[in-house]
Amino acid sequence: MTGDEPMFTVNRSHLNTGLRGIPVGTCRTSFVTPTEGVHYCGYPIAELAHFAPEDIVYLLFNKELPTPAQAEAFRADLASRGAVPNSVAAVFHTLPRDGHPMDWLSVGIHTLGMLDTTGDWQEDALNLIARMPRMMGLLFRIRDGRGENIPEDDLSASMVHRFVRTLDLDGVDQDLMERILATYLVLHMDHGGGNLSTFTGKAVASGHATVYASIAGAMNALSGPLHGRANQSCLEFVLRIGTSDPDEVEAFVRGELAAKRPVFGFGHAVLRAEDPRATVQFALGEELCPDDENFKIIRTLREVAPRVLSENPKISNPNANVDIASGALLHHIGFTDPTYYTTFFGWARVAGIGAQILDERTVMRGGKGTPIYRPKYIAEEQSLRHLD
Ligand code: NMX
Ligand code: MLT
């Protein structure tokens, strides 16, 4: 294909559709197909779900899975970057405890940036990734009023272990927590170039804002209930439903639709089949917690909601998306407050957004980088006029 061949015709009907389907660039980390879902650097997501998160971060940045020696060196590199300055905790202690955890996450990322921005895209992206586990643990603890006697960080441990160790919750199965969180992180790290949070992060970076400012902006985009915060809303839903009886679940879904509220955990802008990230999480739940009450409810929702949603022909995809199952799994391992769930999505997505920002800033256009984002908007209801 030559550079001048048309790829897409823009019609008036494409306007005000949120750029739906309009090609705007290329992505080197992942692609999403309507029926097979996301692939990281070519690998279908289900084939990667059991990998350690560090290996998938390596893949997104280097476009190849690491050899054992490369994996070891990469973990050592992350460890050397992971120390979180004490002033992050000091800033968290000043925040309103009833502020949403996603707002805390943005503030945390901005704080890390204010303390140590190098200005090198790769350095800053990897430093942020390495500091996320400790920062997440501090966020959970301090917002929950558990800001004292926090165990020291162990920089040599895995990312997930560092978070779980910082959290130091009593009465939880830490091995199970680490397994579910590791899978969660891998599944949520990247989703093509055009999802709202990634697009936002890259747009902010295109004006040469820092990696920290760009990713904080991306987290704000992720915090909306139609995007990442659907995982919180979906579990809140499940807690409200309170029964896995199919008739009652169906009545609930119909009630939400009648009230013109979204049925969270279903639908997608690109996918036209069940999201494989949902399929993987359902399989994990069937293996680890098949009798969990919330898991039983989402099992019924998965059967009932697509049938009900397909009655409305304008809904392009009635099937389960990534946010249907994660809440039930997180609840099962001890995270009983759904308002925190989107921070896990954000933690994971820092890797994909960081890698995509690096590509756009240092690889695209023969290394010159993508120029500042500036799409065209067409004037509406504003004919030219002058002051008399
Ligand atoms: N519940 C109720 N209505 C829906 C749903 C749903 N699950 N999915 C689509 N619709 C509506 C949608 O609001 C739109 O209505 P209108 O024409 O009045 O604006 C219509 O159906 C057509 O929408 P689609 O073209 O099918 O989907 P679109 O690309 O606009 O939106 C979502 C995609 C994901 C925003 C939409 O499916 C949705 O709101 N789902 C529920 C929220 C959710 O689970 N979001 C998480 C998505 C994944 N993520 O993590 O980001
Ligand atoms: C995501 O993972 O970002 C969501 O599925 C939304 C999207 O891809 O548009």
XYZ file of C-alpha atoms and ligand atoms in Angstrom:
448
model
C 0.000 0.000 0.000
C 1.309 3.450 -0.870
C 1.085 6.339 1.543
C -1.635 7.999 -0.517
C -4.150 5.159 -0.920
C -7.433 5.941 0.858
C -8.018 3.794 3.962
C -11.313 5.201 5.078
C -13.897 7.654 3.820
C -15.203 10.131 6.333
C -18.885 10.966 5.916
C -20.950 13.504 7.777
C -22.452 10.564 9.711
C -19.043 9.946 11.269
C -19.096 13.318 12.984
C -19.836 13.426 16.707
C -19.368 9.660 17.055
C -16.311 9.813 19.302
C -13.960 9.042 16.363
C -15.566 5.586 16.265
C -13.656 3.425 13.775
C -11.735 6.312 12.195
C -8.056 5.361 11.740
C -5.793 7.943 13.362
C -2.456 6.216 13.819
C -0.576 2.981 14.283
C 0.017 0.983 17.460
C 3.017 -1.266 18.133
C 1.920 -2.831 21.430
C -1.487 -4.406 20.806
C -4.466 -4.702 18.494
C -8.124 -5.596 19.100
C -10.284 -7.571 16.688
C -14.079 -7.587 17.034
C -14.295 -11.340 17.599
C -10.921 -12.360 19.084
C -10.284 -9.339 21.284
C -6.922 -7.995 22.296
C -3.540 -9.360 21.209
C -0.336 -8.077 22.801
C 2.384 -7.777 20.129
C 0.533 -10.464 18.153
C -0.190 -12.918 20.991
C -3.895 -13.540 21.800
C -4.461 -12.382 25.383
C -5.611 -15.814 26.613
C -2.171 -17.242 25.738
C -0.477 -14.663 27.970
C -2.827 -14.703 30.956
C -0.615 -16.993 33.072
C 2.595 -14.973 32.557
C 4.163 -12.866 35.300
C 3.165 -9.183 34.910
C 6.849 -8.176 34.661
C 7.263 -10.358 31.554
C 4.289 -8.687 29.892
C 5.615 -5.215 30.725
C 8.838 -6.337 29.033
C 6.832 -7.548 26.012
C 4.971 -4.246 25.647
C 8.193 -2.245 25.785
C 10.420 -4.579 23.748
C 7.821 -6.268 21.472
C 9.262 -9.715 22.338
C 8.768 -11.961 25.354
C 11.916 -12.064 27.480
C 14.305 -14.993 27.646
C 14.874 -16.187 31.248
C 18.045 -14.082 31.425
C 16.290 -11.012 30.034
C 13.393 -11.513 32.473
C 15.814 -11.635 35.402
C 17.687 -8.529 34.249
C 14.408 -6.665 33.711
C 13.186 -7.507 37.218
C 16.502 -6.233 38.618
C 16.118 -3.042 36.573
C 12.591 -2.491 37.924
C 13.847 -3.153 41.465
C 16.516 -0.475 41.038
C 13.815 2.048 40.100
C 11.105 1.085 42.599
C 11.792 3.183 45.710
C 8.891 5.515 46.536
C 9.863 8.698 48.418
C 8.278 9.163 51.860
C 6.637 12.387 50.754
C 4.111 10.403 48.690
C 2.658 9.029 51.930
C 2.798 12.528 53.411
C 0.715 13.881 50.508
C -1.773 10.998 50.805
C -2.252 11.842 54.502
C -3.547 15.288 53.436
C -6.195 14.018 50.969
C -9.924 13.775 51.767
C -10.602 10.202 52.862
C -13.928 10.217 51.016
C -12.272 11.331 47.770
C -12.570 8.665 45.070
C -9.559 6.293 44.918
C -9.106 7.163 41.228
C -8.597 10.805 42.229
C -6.072 9.640 44.809
C -4.336 7.638 42.070
C -4.019 10.701 39.825
C -2.667 12.744 42.724
C -0.216 9.940 43.568
C 1.089 9.829 40.008
C 1.399 13.618 39.866
C 3.233 13.548 43.199
C 5.742 10.982 41.941
C 6.234 13.203 38.887
C 6.795 16.337 40.961
C 9.404 14.506 43.003
C 11.373 12.945 40.173
C 10.800 13.580 36.474
C 13.867 12.934 34.335
C 12.292 14.117 31.072
C 13.396 10.908 29.332
C 10.245 9.118 28.083
C 11.520 5.596 28.724
C 13.132 6.339 32.079
C 10.029 8.060 33.392
C 7.650 5.358 32.117
C 9.704 2.540 33.668
C 10.243 4.471 36.909
C 6.496 4.985 37.249
C 5.734 1.320 36.526
C 8.313 0.278 39.146
C 6.841 2.629 41.780
C 3.180 1.742 41.226
C 2.998 -1.328 43.545
C 4.206 0.578 46.612
C 2.196 3.671 45.724
C -0.955 1.558 45.321
C -0.372 -0.093 48.696
C 0.124 3.298 50.382
C -3.034 4.607 48.690
C -5.170 1.728 49.989
C -3.723 1.866 53.502
C -3.785 5.603 54.077
C -7.230 6.132 52.549
C -8.513 3.311 54.771
C -7.012 4.909 57.898
C -4.238 2.288 58.170
C -1.402 4.715 57.587
C 0.774 3.628 60.546
C 3.210 0.698 60.897
C 3.405 0.039 57.176
C 5.845 -2.799 56.369
C 9.020 -1.773 54.532
C 8.943 -2.213 50.769
C 10.868 -5.210 49.403
C 12.154 -3.924 46.077
C 13.527 -7.338 45.113
C 10.037 -8.921 45.222
C 7.541 -9.181 42.361
C 5.302 -6.187 41.660
C 2.234 -7.978 42.999
C 4.037 -9.218 46.106
C 5.247 -5.697 46.890
C 1.663 -4.433 46.810
C 0.275 -7.314 48.894
C 3.134 -6.946 51.399
C 2.543 -3.196 51.739
C -1.171 -3.802 52.159
C -0.543 -6.478 54.826
C -4.197 -7.441 55.284
C -5.135 -9.892 58.065
C -7.216 -12.960 57.328
C -6.683 -13.130 53.579
C -5.144 -15.869 51.456
C -2.101 -13.987 50.160
C -1.136 -16.639 47.593
C -4.622 -16.572 46.088
C -4.615 -12.770 46.171
C -1.286 -12.693 44.327
C -2.459 -15.164 41.699
C -5.679 -13.276 40.959
C -3.961 -9.892 40.958
C -1.176 -11.110 38.652
C -3.728 -12.358 36.123
C -5.744 -9.169 36.530
C -2.706 -7.016 35.756
C -1.757 -8.986 32.655
C -5.315 -8.897 31.278
C -5.715 -5.141 31.759
C -2.335 -3.788 30.649
C -3.201 -2.709 27.124
C -6.137 -2.624 24.707
C -5.099 -1.189 21.368
C -4.323 2.425 20.659
C -7.778 3.976 20.702
C -9.345 3.150 24.079
C -10.219 6.365 25.867
C -7.561 6.334 28.578
C -4.703 5.364 26.258
C -5.782 7.856 23.626
C -6.003 10.564 26.294
C -2.560 9.742 27.680
C -0.991 9.861 24.235
C -2.819 13.087 23.382
C -1.511 14.785 26.527
C 2.005 13.487 25.822
C 1.814 14.798 22.233
C 2.047 18.317 23.667
C 5.247 17.149 25.402
C 3.720 17.111 28.876
C 5.627 14.693 31.118
C 4.932 10.964 31.275
C 3.505 11.534 34.769
C 1.125 14.307 33.673
C 0.092 12.277 30.613
C -0.638 9.121 32.583
C -2.439 11.049 35.342
C -4.644 12.452 32.552
C -5.191 8.925 31.271
C -6.271 7.813 34.759
C -8.861 10.589 34.839
C -10.224 9.287 31.538
C -10.293 5.749 32.929
C -12.284 6.872 35.971
C -15.546 7.282 34.030
C -18.229 4.601 34.528
C -18.532 3.889 30.801
C -14.791 3.084 30.757
C -12.710 1.636 33.593
C -15.030 2.474 36.458
C -17.567 0.027 34.991
C -15.785 -2.628 37.097
C -16.832 -0.793 40.273
C -20.372 -0.221 39.005
C -20.697 -3.840 37.932
C -19.868 -5.220 41.382
C -22.138 -2.628 43.014
C -24.811 -4.007 40.706
C -24.061 -7.552 41.772
C -24.296 -6.623 45.460
C -27.654 -4.943 44.777
C -28.991 -7.958 42.854
C -28.102 -10.277 45.742
C -29.403 -13.455 44.081
C -28.322 -15.737 41.256
C -31.923 -16.675 40.463
C -32.213 -16.163 36.660
C -35.710 -14.639 36.820
C -34.684 -12.096 39.434
C -31.474 -11.263 37.580
C -33.467 -10.765 34.390
C -35.952 -8.500 36.184
C -33.026 -6.456 37.497
C -31.449 -6.064 34.055
C -34.784 -5.039 32.540
C -35.281 -2.552 35.367
C -31.904 -0.931 34.696
C -32.681 -0.623 31.004
C -36.138 0.791 31.718
C -34.518 3.369 34.006
C -32.153 4.258 31.102
C -29.097 3.144 33.048
C -26.220 1.181 31.451
C -25.988 -2.524 32.137
C -22.392 -2.427 33.349
C -20.058 -5.196 32.255
C -21.714 -5.578 28.841
C -21.135 -3.936 25.481
C -18.085 -2.566 23.742
C -17.083 -0.007 21.141
C -15.032 -2.527 19.124
C -15.755 -6.065 20.315
C -18.673 -7.971 18.815
C -18.313 -11.157 20.877
C -17.603 -11.904 24.552
C -14.350 -10.230 25.531
C -11.685 -12.958 25.915
C -10.504 -11.111 29.035
C -13.934 -11.860 30.513
C -13.733 -15.478 29.354
C -10.347 -15.905 31.079
C -11.671 -14.395 34.321
C -14.764 -16.607 34.259
C -12.526 -19.665 33.837
C -10.399 -18.484 36.769
C -13.496 -18.021 38.898
C -14.814 -21.492 37.980
C -11.453 -22.893 39.103
C -10.936 -20.840 42.266
C -14.302 -19.757 43.648
C -17.211 -21.439 41.817
C -19.458 -21.250 44.893
C -18.779 -17.624 45.767
C -22.169 -15.859 45.930
C -21.055 -12.921 43.759
C -19.467 -15.244 41.245
C -22.733 -17.185 41.024
C -24.555 -13.911 40.273
C -22.192 -12.916 37.461
C -22.461 -16.447 36.047
C -26.222 -15.878 35.772
C -25.760 -12.325 34.470
C -23.493 -13.666 31.727
C -26.337 -15.968 30.595
C -29.233 -13.563 31.004
C -28.015 -10.074 30.070
C -26.822 -10.769 26.476
C -30.257 -12.215 25.655
C -32.066 -9.197 27.099
C -29.656 -6.638 25.594
C -29.949 -8.251 22.128
C -33.624 -7.331 22.088
C -32.434 -3.761 21.432
C -31.001 -3.711 17.877
C -29.090 -0.485 18.446
C -26.814 -2.192 21.024
C -23.951 -3.382 18.815
C -22.533 -5.888 21.286
C -24.723 -7.443 23.986
C -21.910 -9.653 25.311
C -19.840 -9.510 28.487
C -16.854 -7.163 28.557
C -13.705 -7.118 30.699
C -15.496 -5.512 33.652
C -18.090 -8.206 34.295
C -15.981 -10.606 36.330
C -13.064 -8.756 37.884
C -15.107 -7.338 40.770
C -16.369 -10.747 41.890
C -12.795 -12.091 41.879
C -11.399 -9.070 43.727
C -14.215 -9.281 46.281
C -13.504 -12.976 46.794
C -9.858 -12.334 47.698
C -10.721 -9.649 50.249
C -11.238 -6.396 48.368
C -14.787 -5.817 49.543
C -15.014 -2.098 48.701
C -15.724 -1.742 44.953
C -14.674 1.921 44.875
C -11.055 0.709 44.729
C -11.474 -1.607 41.738
C -10.652 0.878 38.990
C -7.300 1.650 40.609
C -6.235 -1.917 39.742
C -7.255 -1.266 36.123
C -5.242 1.966 36.235
C -2.210 0.261 37.785
C -2.197 -2.300 34.972
C -2.847 0.247 32.217
C 0.163 2.373 33.222
C 2.288 -0.255 31.429
C 0.414 -0.181 28.118
C -0.025 3.577 28.086
C 3.613 4.102 29.066
C 4.790 1.817 26.238
C 2.484 3.489 23.713
C 3.608 6.976 24.763
C 7.218 5.865 24.339
C 6.460 4.555 20.829
C 4.580 7.704 19.800
C 7.242 10.017 21.162
C 10.397 8.181 20.032
C 9.590 5.684 17.251
C 6.746 6.941 15.042
C 7.566 9.026 11.948
C 11.070 7.607 11.721
C 11.854 8.566 15.301
C 10.606 12.152 15.105
C 7.466 11.224 17.010
C 3.788 11.894 16.356
C 3.111 15.640 16.222
C 0.807 17.393 18.657
C -2.754 16.019 18.382
C -5.043 18.407 16.527
C -8.115 16.777 14.892
C -10.515 18.943 12.892
C -13.869 20.052 14.234
C -16.470 21.558 11.952
C -18.279 24.697 12.998
C -21.906 24.210 13.968
C -24.497 26.952 14.430
C -21.909 29.710 14.245
C -22.255 31.770 11.103
C -19.792 34.617 10.829
C -20.980 37.819 12.528
C -19.454 41.074 13.753
C -20.053 43.470 16.605
C -22.125 46.411 15.325
N -26.342 -1.090 28.588
C -27.247 -0.189 28.151
N -27.173 0.433 26.957
C -26.145 0.095 26.166
C -25.179 -0.851 26.535
C -25.307 -1.463 27.806
N -24.421 -2.350 28.271
N -24.279 -0.974 25.539
C -24.657 -0.112 24.581
N -25.777 0.529 24.958
C -26.473 1.616 24.224
C -25.553 2.814 24.125
O -25.642 3.626 25.294
C -26.073 3.492 22.895
O -27.246 4.199 23.253
P -27.610 5.589 22.505
O -27.771 5.235 21.048
O -28.888 5.985 23.172
O -26.483 6.524 22.761
C -26.464 2.330 22.021
O -26.677 1.200 22.895
C -25.434 1.956 20.982
O -24.195 1.772 21.645
P -23.054 0.847 21.020
O -22.719 1.384 19.660
O -23.455 -0.572 21.111
O -21.862 1.056 22.036
P -20.873 2.296 22.239
O -19.658 2.034 21.451
O -21.557 3.604 22.042
O -20.566 2.196 23.809
C -19.960 1.146 25.850
C -19.724 1.193 24.326
C -18.940 0.194 26.456
C -19.736 2.550 26.432
C -21.409 0.657 26.112
O -21.554 -0.643 25.620
C -21.777 0.706 27.590
O -22.199 1.765 28.081
N -21.628 -0.447 28.346
C -21.897 -0.449 29.762
C -20.742 0.196 30.519
C -19.523 -0.700 30.530
O -19.562 -1.862 30.866
N -18.359 -0.107 30.152
C -17.066 -0.799 30.167
C -16.446 -0.989 28.770
C -15.091 -1.634 28.859
N -14.105 -0.761 29.560
O -13.594 -1.141 30.577
O -13.813 0.360 29.126
C -10.335 -1.119 27.477
O -9.780 -2.126 27.933
O -9.717 -0.029 27.378
C -11.784 -1.176 27.156
O -12.167 -2.450 26.737
C -12.301 -0.063 26.311
C -11.873 0.019 24.875
O -11.072 -0.765 24.388
O -12.407 0.915 24.195
